[in-house]
Coordinates of C-alpha atoms in Angstrom, one line a residue:
M1 CA 314.8 154.4 174.0
G2 CA 312.0 156.5 172.8
R3 CA 310.1 159.8 172.9
A4 CA 306.3 160.6 172.9
F5 CA 304.5 163.6 171.5
V6 CA 300.9 164.6 171.1
Y7 CA 301.4 165.6 167.5
V8 CA 304.0 164.4 165.1
I9 CA 304.6 165.7 161.6
L10 CA 306.5 163.2 159.4
G11 CA 308.3 165.1 156.7
G12 CA 310.1 168.3 156.7
G13 CA 309.0 170.0 153.4
V14 CA 306.8 172.9 152.6
A15 CA 303.7 171.4 154.2
A16 CA 305.4 170.7 157.5
G17 CA 306.4 174.4 158.0
Y18 CA 302.9 175.7 157.3
A19 CA 301.4 173.0 159.6
A20 CA 303.8 174.1 162.3
L21 CA 302.8 177.7 162.0
E22 CA 299.1 176.8 162.1
F23 CA 299.7 174.6 165.2
S24 CA 301.4 177.5 167.0
R25 CA 298.6 179.9 166.2
R26 CA 296.0 177.5 167.5
G27 CA 297.7 177.1 170.8
V28 CA 299.8 174.0 170.7
A29 CA 301.7 173.7 174.0
P30 CA 305.5 173.5 174.1
G31 CA 306.7 169.9 173.9
E32 CA 303.5 168.6 172.2
L33 CA 304.7 168.8 168.6
C34 CA 307.7 167.5 166.7
I35 CA 308.7 167.4 163.1
I36 CA 310.7 164.5 161.8
S37 CA 312.7 165.1 158.6
E38 CA 315.4 163.3 156.6
E39 CA 316.7 166.8 155.6
T40 CA 319.2 168.5 157.9
V41 CA 317.5 171.9 157.7
A42 CA 314.2 173.3 158.9
P43 CA 311.3 173.4 156.4
Y44 CA 311.8 175.7 153.4
E45 CA 309.9 177.0 150.4
R46 CA 310.7 174.3 147.8
P47 CA 309.8 176.5 144.7
A48 CA 312.9 178.6 145.4
L49 CA 315.1 175.7 144.4
S50 CA 314.2 175.9 140.7
K51 CA 314.0 179.7 140.7
G52 CA 315.9 182.1 142.9
F53 CA 318.4 179.5 144.1
L54 CA 319.7 178.9 140.6
L55 CA 320.3 182.5 139.7
P56 CA 323.9 183.6 138.9
E57 CA 323.6 186.9 140.7
A58 CA 322.1 187.4 144.2
P59 CA 320.8 183.8 144.5
A60 CA 318.4 182.9 147.2
R61 CA 319.9 181.1 150.1
L62 CA 318.7 180.0 153.5
P63 CA 317.6 181.4 155.9
A64 CA 315.9 183.7 153.4
F65 CA 313.4 181.2 152.1
H66 CA 312.4 179.2 155.2
T67 CA 308.6 178.7 155.4
C68 CA 306.4 180.6 155.6
V69 CA 307.8 183.5 153.5
G70 CA 306.0 182.0 150.4
A71 CA 302.7 183.3 151.8
N72 CA 304.3 186.6 153.1
D73 CA 304.0 185.3 156.7
E74 CA 306.4 184.6 159.5
R75 CA 309.8 183.1 158.6
L76 CA 310.2 179.9 160.6
T77 CA 314.0 179.7 161.3
P78 CA 315.3 177.0 163.6
D79 CA 315.2 179.6 166.5
W80 CA 311.5 180.1 165.8
Y81 CA 310.9 176.4 166.5
K82 CA 312.9 176.6 169.7
E83 CA 311.0 179.6 170.9
H84 CA 307.7 177.9 170.3
G85 CA 308.6 174.6 171.9
I86 CA 308.4 172.6 168.7
E87 CA 311.1 169.9 168.4
L88 CA 312.9 169.5 165.1
V89 CA 314.2 166.0 164.6
L90 CA 316.4 166.5 161.6
G91 CA 318.6 164.3 159.5
T92 CA 316.5 161.4 160.6
R93 CA 314.9 158.7 158.5
V94 CA 311.9 156.7 159.7
K95 CA 312.3 153.1 158.7
S96 CA 308.9 151.8 159.8
A97 CA 305.5 153.0 161.0
D98 CA 302.8 151.3 162.9
V99 CA 299.5 153.2 162.8
R100 CA 297.7 150.7 165.0
R101 CA 300.2 151.2 167.8
K102 CA 300.8 154.9 166.9
T103 CA 304.6 154.5 166.7
L104 CA 307.4 155.4 164.3
I105 CA 310.8 153.7 164.4
T106 CA 313.8 155.6 163.1
A107 CA 316.8 154.2 161.3
M108 CA 318.8 154.5 164.5
G109 CA 316.3 152.4 166.4
E110 CA 314.5 155.1 168.3
T111 CA 310.7 154.7 168.9
I112 CA 308.7 157.9 168.6
S113 CA 305.1 157.6 169.6
Y114 CA 302.2 160.1 168.9
K115 CA 298.5 160.6 169.5
V116 CA 298.0 162.3 166.1
L117 CA 300.2 161.9 163.1
I118 CA 300.4 164.2 160.0
I119 CA 302.1 162.5 157.0
A120 CA 303.9 165.1 155.0
T121 CA 306.4 162.9 153.3
G122 CA 305.9 164.5 149.9
A123 CA 307.3 162.8 146.8
R124 CA 310.6 161.8 145.4
A125 CA 312.1 162.4 141.9
L126 CA 311.7 159.6 139.4
K127 CA 315.2 158.2 138.4
L128 CA 316.2 157.2 134.9
E129 CA 317.1 153.7 136.2
E130 CA 313.4 153.1 136.7
F131 CA 313.0 153.4 132.9
G132 CA 315.9 151.2 132.1
V133 CA 318.6 153.9 131.7
K134 CA 321.8 153.4 133.7
G135 CA 324.3 156.0 134.7
S136 CA 322.4 158.7 136.4
D137 CA 324.9 158.5 139.3
A138 CA 327.5 160.3 137.1
V139 CA 328.9 163.5 138.6
N140 CA 327.4 165.7 136.1
V141 CA 323.9 164.2 136.0
C142 CA 321.5 166.3 138.2
Y143 CA 318.1 165.9 139.7
L144 CA 316.2 168.6 141.6
R145 CA 313.9 167.8 144.5
N146 CA 315.6 169.1 147.7
L147 CA 318.2 171.5 148.9
A148 CA 321.1 169.0 148.5
D149 CA 320.1 168.5 144.8
A150 CA 319.9 172.2 144.2
S151 CA 323.4 172.8 145.7
R152 CA 324.8 170.1 143.6
L153 CA 323.2 171.5 140.4
V154 CA 324.6 175.0 141.2
N155 CA 328.1 173.5 141.6
V156 CA 327.8 171.6 138.3
M157 CA 326.5 174.7 136.4
Q158 CA 329.4 176.8 137.7
S159 CA 331.8 174.2 136.4
C160 CA 330.5 174.5 132.8
N161 CA 329.9 178.2 132.0
D162 CA 329.5 178.6 128.3
G163 CA 329.2 174.8 128.0
N164 CA 326.3 172.6 126.9
A165 CA 323.5 171.0 128.9
V166 CA 320.8 168.5 128.1
V167 CA 317.6 168.7 130.0
I168 CA 315.5 165.5 130.1
G169 CA 311.8 166.3 130.5
G170 CA 309.5 169.1 129.3
G171 CA 307.5 169.7 132.5
Y172 CA 307.9 172.1 135.4
I173 CA 311.4 171.1 136.4
G174 CA 312.6 170.9 132.8
M175 CA 311.2 174.2 131.8
E176 CA 312.4 176.1 134.9
C177 CA 315.8 174.5 135.0
A178 CA 316.3 175.2 131.3
A179 CA 315.6 178.9 131.9
A180 CA 318.0 179.0 134.8
L181 CA 320.7 177.2 132.7
V182 CA 320.3 179.9 130.0
T183 CA 320.6 182.6 132.5
N184 CA 323.9 181.0 133.7
R185 CA 325.2 181.3 130.0
I186 CA 324.8 177.6 129.3
K187 CA 323.5 176.3 125.9
V188 CA 320.5 174.0 126.4
T189 CA 318.9 171.2 124.5
M190 CA 315.6 169.9 125.9
V191 CA 314.5 166.3 125.2
F192 CA 311.1 164.9 125.9
P193 CA 308.7 162.4 124.4
E194 CA 305.6 164.6 124.1
A195 CA 304.6 166.7 121.1
H196 CA 305.1 169.9 123.1
C197 CA 306.3 171.2 126.4
M198 CA 304.2 171.1 129.6
A199 CA 301.9 168.6 127.9
R200 CA 299.9 167.9 131.1
L201 CA 298.7 171.5 131.2
F202 CA 299.5 173.6 128.1
T203 CA 297.5 173.5 124.8
P204 CA 299.6 173.2 121.7
K205 CA 298.9 176.9 121.0
I206 CA 300.1 178.0 124.5
A207 CA 303.1 175.7 124.2
D208 CA 304.1 177.2 120.9
F209 CA 304.4 180.6 122.5
Y210 CA 306.7 179.5 125.2
E211 CA 308.8 177.2 123.0
G212 CA 309.3 180.1 120.6
Q213 CA 310.5 182.3 123.5
Y214 CA 312.9 179.6 124.7
E215 CA 314.2 179.1 121.1
S216 CA 314.8 182.9 120.9
K217 CA 317.2 182.5 123.8
G218 CA 319.0 179.6 122.1
V219 CA 317.2 176.6 123.6
N220 CA 317.0 173.6 121.2
F221 CA 314.0 171.3 121.4
I222 CA 314.1 167.6 120.5
K223 CA 310.5 166.3 120.8
G224 CA 308.9 162.9 120.5
T225 CA 311.9 160.8 121.7
V226 CA 313.6 159.7 124.9
L227 CA 317.1 159.2 126.3
T228 CA 318.3 155.6 126.0
S229 CA 321.9 155.8 127.2
F230 CA 324.9 157.9 128.1
E231 CA 328.4 158.2 126.7
N232 CA 331.0 158.7 129.5
D233 CA 334.7 159.6 129.6
S234 CA 337.4 157.7 131.5
E235 CA 336.4 159.5 134.8
G236 CA 332.7 158.5 134.4
K237 CA 331.5 162.0 133.4
V238 CA 328.7 162.1 130.8
T239 CA 330.0 163.5 127.5
A240 CA 326.9 162.8 125.4
V241 CA 323.4 161.4 125.5
I242 CA 322.1 158.9 123.0
L243 CA 318.4 159.2 122.1
K244 CA 316.0 156.4 121.0
D245 CA 316.1 157.5 117.4
G246 CA 320.0 157.3 117.5
T247 CA 320.6 161.0 117.8
R248 CA 323.8 161.8 119.7
V249 CA 323.8 165.0 121.7
P250 CA 327.2 166.2 123.1
T251 CA 326.9 167.7 126.6
D252 CA 328.8 168.9 129.6
M253 CA 325.9 168.2 132.1
V254 CA 322.5 166.7 132.3
V255 CA 319.4 167.7 134.3
V256 CA 316.7 165.2 134.7
G257 CA 313.0 166.2 135.4
I258 CA 310.8 163.3 134.5
G259 CA 308.3 163.4 137.2
I260 CA 307.8 162.4 140.9
R261 CA 306.3 159.6 142.9
A262 CA 304.5 160.1 146.2
N263 CA 306.3 158.6 149.3
T264 CA 303.7 156.2 150.5
A265 CA 305.8 153.1 151.2
L266 CA 305.8 153.4 155.0
F267 CA 302.0 153.2 155.0
D268 CA 301.3 150.7 152.2
G269 CA 298.9 148.0 153.6
Q270 CA 298.1 150.2 156.5
L271 CA 296.2 153.2 155.0
A272 CA 294.0 153.4 152.0
I273 CA 295.9 154.4 148.8
E274 CA 294.4 156.0 145.8
K275 CA 295.6 157.9 142.7
G276 CA 299.2 157.1 143.8
G277 CA 298.8 158.9 147.2
I278 CA 297.4 158.4 150.6
K279 CA 293.6 158.7 150.4
V280 CA 292.1 161.3 152.8
N281 CA 288.6 162.8 153.4
G282 CA 287.7 166.5 153.4
R283 CA 289.4 167.1 156.6
M284 CA 292.7 165.5 155.3
Q285 CA 292.0 162.5 157.6
T286 CA 293.2 159.1 156.4
S287 CA 291.4 155.7 156.8
N288 CA 292.9 155.7 160.3
S289 CA 291.2 158.5 162.3
S290 CA 294.4 159.5 164.2
V291 CA 296.4 159.9 161.0
Y292 CA 296.2 162.8 158.5
A293 CA 298.1 163.3 155.1
V294 CA 298.9 166.6 153.4
G295 CA 300.8 168.0 150.4
D296 CA 302.0 165.9 147.5
V297 CA 301.4 162.6 149.3
A298 CA 297.7 163.3 149.9
A299 CA 294.9 162.3 147.5
F300 CA 291.9 164.3 148.5
P301 CA 288.3 165.0 147.2
V302 CA 288.0 168.2 145.2
K303 CA 284.6 169.8 145.4
L304 CA 285.1 171.7 142.1
F305 CA 285.4 168.3 140.3
G306 CA 282.3 166.8 142.1
G307 CA 284.3 165.2 144.9
D308 CA 286.7 163.4 142.6
I309 CA 289.9 162.2 144.3
R310 CA 292.9 164.1 143.1
R311 CA 296.6 164.2 144.1
L312 CA 297.9 167.7 143.3
E313 CA 301.6 168.2 143.0
H314 CA 302.0 171.9 143.8
V315 CA 303.2 174.1 146.6
D316 CA 299.8 175.9 146.9
S317 CA 298.1 172.6 147.6
A318 CA 300.9 171.7 150.2
R319 CA 300.4 174.9 152.0
K320 CA 296.6 174.9 152.2
T321 CA 296.1 171.1 152.9
A322 CA 298.6 171.5 155.8
K323 CA 296.7 174.4 157.3
H324 CA 293.4 172.7 156.8
A325 CA 294.5 169.5 158.5
V326 CA 295.7 171.4 161.6
A327 CA 292.4 173.3 161.6
A328 CA 290.5 170.0 161.6
I329 CA 292.8 168.5 164.3
M330 CA 292.5 171.6 166.6
A331 CA 288.9 172.4 165.9
P332 CA 286.9 173.6 169.0
E333 CA 284.8 171.0 170.7
K334 CA 281.2 170.9 169.5
S335 CA 279.7 172.0 172.8
A336 CA 277.7 174.9 174.0
K337 CA 280.9 176.3 175.6
H338 CA 282.4 176.5 172.1
A339 CA 279.3 177.5 170.2
V340 CA 280.5 181.1 169.5
A341 CA 283.9 179.9 168.1
A342 CA 282.3 177.3 165.9
I343 CA 279.9 179.8 164.3
M344 CA 282.5 182.6 163.9
A345 CA 285.0 180.2 162.3
P346 CA 283.0 177.4 160.5
E347 CA 286.0 176.7 158.3
K348 CA 287.7 175.0 161.2
T349 CA 285.4 172.0 160.8
A350 CA 284.2 172.3 157.1
D351 CA 285.5 170.0 154.4
F352 CA 288.4 171.3 152.4
D353 CA 287.1 173.3 149.4
Y354 CA 290.2 173.8 147.3
L355 CA 290.6 175.5 143.9
P356 CA 293.5 173.8 142.1
F357 CA 296.2 176.4 141.3
F358 CA 299.4 176.2 139.4
Y359 CA 301.9 178.9 138.4
S360 CA 305.3 179.4 137.0
R361 CA 307.8 182.3 136.4
V362 CA 310.6 182.0 133.8
F363 CA 312.6 184.8 132.2
S364 CA 310.2 187.8 132.0
F365 CA 307.1 185.7 131.8
S366 CA 304.6 184.7 134.6
W367 CA 301.5 182.6 134.2
Q368 CA 298.8 181.2 136.5
F369 CA 296.3 178.5 136.0
Y370 CA 293.1 177.6 138.0
G371 CA 290.8 174.6 137.9
D372 CA 291.0 171.7 135.4
N373 CA 292.2 171.6 131.8
V374 CA 289.6 169.4 130.3
G375 CA 286.8 170.1 127.8
Q376 CA 286.5 172.7 125.1
V377 CA 289.3 175.2 124.9
I378 CA 288.8 178.9 124.1
H379 CA 292.0 180.9 123.6
Y380 CA 292.1 184.7 123.8
G381 CA 294.5 187.6 123.8
D382 CA 297.8 188.6 122.2
F383 CA 299.9 185.5 121.4
S384 CA 302.5 187.6 119.7
G385 CA 304.1 188.3 123.1
G386 CA 301.5 190.2 125.1
K387 CA 298.8 189.2 127.5
F388 CA 297.0 186.0 126.6
G389 CA 295.1 183.0 128.0
A390 CA 292.6 180.3 127.7
Y391 CA 289.3 179.0 129.2
W392 CA 288.3 175.4 129.5
L393 CA 284.5 174.7 129.3
D394 CA 282.6 171.6 130.3
K395 CA 278.8 171.4 129.9
G396 CA 278.7 175.2 129.3
R397 CA 280.6 176.2 132.4
I398 CA 284.1 177.5 132.9
I399 CA 286.1 174.9 134.8
G400 CA 289.6 176.0 134.0
A401 CA 291.4 179.2 133.2
F402 CA 295.0 180.2 132.2
L403 CA 296.5 183.7 132.0
E404 CA 300.0 184.9 131.0
G405 CA 301.2 188.3 132.0
G406 CA 298.3 189.2 134.3
N407 CA 298.1 191.5 137.3
R408 CA 296.6 190.6 140.7
E409 CA 293.2 191.8 139.9
E410 CA 293.2 189.8 136.6
Y411 CA 294.4 186.6 138.2
E412 CA 291.8 186.9 141.0
A413 CA 289.2 187.4 138.3
I414 CA 290.0 184.2 136.4
A415 CA 290.1 182.3 139.7
K416 CA 286.6 183.5 140.6
V417 CA 284.9 182.5 137.4
V418 CA 286.4 179.1 137.7
K419 CA 285.4 178.7 141.4
H420 CA 282.0 179.9 140.6
K421 CA 281.8 177.6 137.4
T422 CA 280.4 180.6 135.5
T423 CA 277.9 179.5 132.9
I424 CA 278.6 180.5 129.3
K425 CA 275.6 181.0 127.0
D426 CA 277.6 182.4 124.1
V427 CA 281.0 180.9 123.4
S428 CA 281.8 183.4 120.7
E429 CA 281.2 186.2 123.2
L430 CA 283.6 184.6 125.6
E431 CA 286.2 184.3 122.9
R432 CA 285.7 187.9 121.8
R433 CA 285.8 189.5 125.2
G434 CA 288.5 187.2 126.6
L435 CA 289.9 188.4 129.9
D436 CA 287.4 191.2 130.1
Y437 CA 284.7 188.5 130.4
A438 CA 286.3 187.2 133.7
L439 CA 286.8 190.8 135.0
R440 CA 283.2 191.7 134.5
S441 CA 281.8 188.3 135.6
S442 CA 283.9 188.2 138.8
Q443 CA 282.3 191.3 140.1
Q444 CA 279.1 189.3 140.6
V445 CA 280.7 187.1 143.2
L446 CA 282.6 187.9 146.4
P447 CA 285.9 186.5 147.6
E448 CA 286.1 184.9 151.0
S449 CA 289.3 185.2 153.1
S450 CA 290.2 181.6 152.2
G451 CA 290.2 182.6 148.5
T452 CA 287.1 180.7 147.6
I453 CA 284.1 182.3 146.0
V454 CA 280.6 182.6 147.3
E455 CA 277.5 184.2 146.1
R456 CA 276.4 187.5 147.7
P457 CA 274.8 186.9 151.2
M458 CA 271.1 187.3 151.5
C459 CA 270.9 189.2 154.8
N460 CA 273.5 190.0 157.3
W461 CA 271.0 189.8 160.2
H462 CA 271.1 185.9 159.9
A463 CA 274.7 185.9 161.0
A464 CA 274.1 188.3 163.8
A465 CA 271.1 186.3 165.1
G466 CA 273.2 183.2 165.0
V467 CA 276.0 184.8 167.1
A468 CA 273.4 186.1 169.6
V469 CA 271.9 182.6 170.0
A470 CA 275.4 181.2 170.4
I471 CA 276.3 183.7 173.1
S472 CA 273.0 182.9 174.9
I473 CA 273.7 179.2 174.8
S474 CA 277.3 179.7 176.0
A475 CA 276.2 182.0 178.9
F476 CA 273.6 179.4 180.0
A477 CA 276.2 176.6 179.8
Y478 CA 278.6 178.7 182.0
W479 CA 275.8 179.4 184.6
Y480 CA 274.6 175.8 184.6
G481 CA 278.2 174.5 185.0
R482 CA 278.8 176.8 188.1
R483 CA 275.5 175.6 189.6
R484 CA 276.6 171.9 189.1
R485 CA 279.9 172.6 190.8
R486 CA 278.2 174.2 193.8
W487 CA 275.9 171.2 194.1

């Protein structure tokens, strides 16, 4: 028993949906593509799970946040896949993969073969048991990675209005879930081992601002320690958490957000692994030429960092790596026949040039970050509650930028100066001018449709001449081909 497809996407998360849309727009034929997912629903926008899905009033629910609404594009409902001849193989776990034979075997024993595979398996939430803490299977201990997790979290929250919650972890999931719990009238204590929240990204000064805002809403922070055990009642429900320093924190529920790990196990020993993910080149192609990897599971070279391999755990990366992989797979043949297309759309074959991007929205706050947070930090703006941010400098150039409370023009400006690696000759001037420095400097570079930054073009006639040459070549190839057929 088995099925065969030209293209198979393994995984049904954000990246799968964006890849499917790109395939459809590039002319994939009905019956050529399938998506295999352990989840029982079509791909959806995962960020909704820690934001709109947890709201007590008018919460987000499917089909409202199927991909690709996160990019204000088509909403890919199950009917959309049917209409485009794309097969959804849902509720299906793949137990083994053989990249040499180009086959996948499901838990039910079915063999699914492919010509080209896109690995979009994402990542899984780390469990407390991996750190020696038992008991996270209790009914009121929640994780948040997929729709089932989010539904369970909502049910637990609704059962303890005006109660207490302990959030383990001070990263993305911890901060966004804590905000949602507060919105649901639940008192929150956050516990994490670092000196401040969002330690992988925030500076102490930025973290102080957000911690102060959370504390003003009743959130209590316990920093520099970890959970060691639970106290449970006779029904197995957690009633308190015990910390390493002996502190006992009574609670009605626990939310755990301690990180994720890429799902690479199916391909260990078959594909190159680096930085905890499947290593790919600038076209998202793995060490096997017929296999591509995208999203959280992919470790790819970032041009901004000199080609350093990075695995970026963010929805923006999932969306864009997926689209780029499909563009590379479906790129026009490099022949005279396709010369015009190749010149008019060079991004189809170019290496991925990605600007790392992260964002979050909690309460009335919204921030964006671009680039890398290493080197000298320059803070600016109003940290008393207004618009503020930071630049990161390395060897006299801006390589990272953060902004809270910006508008579209301002976020685009900090993105441009990072992408352009703007040189800073006077650090004191940068600190004094703050956001205005990015706004003025960004006017010296132009945005491409992909969101990358390029210097102003020298002369437009170069492009026109190139197109003319391509048309001539294409016309000659067409004439020559017709003559050969007549011969």
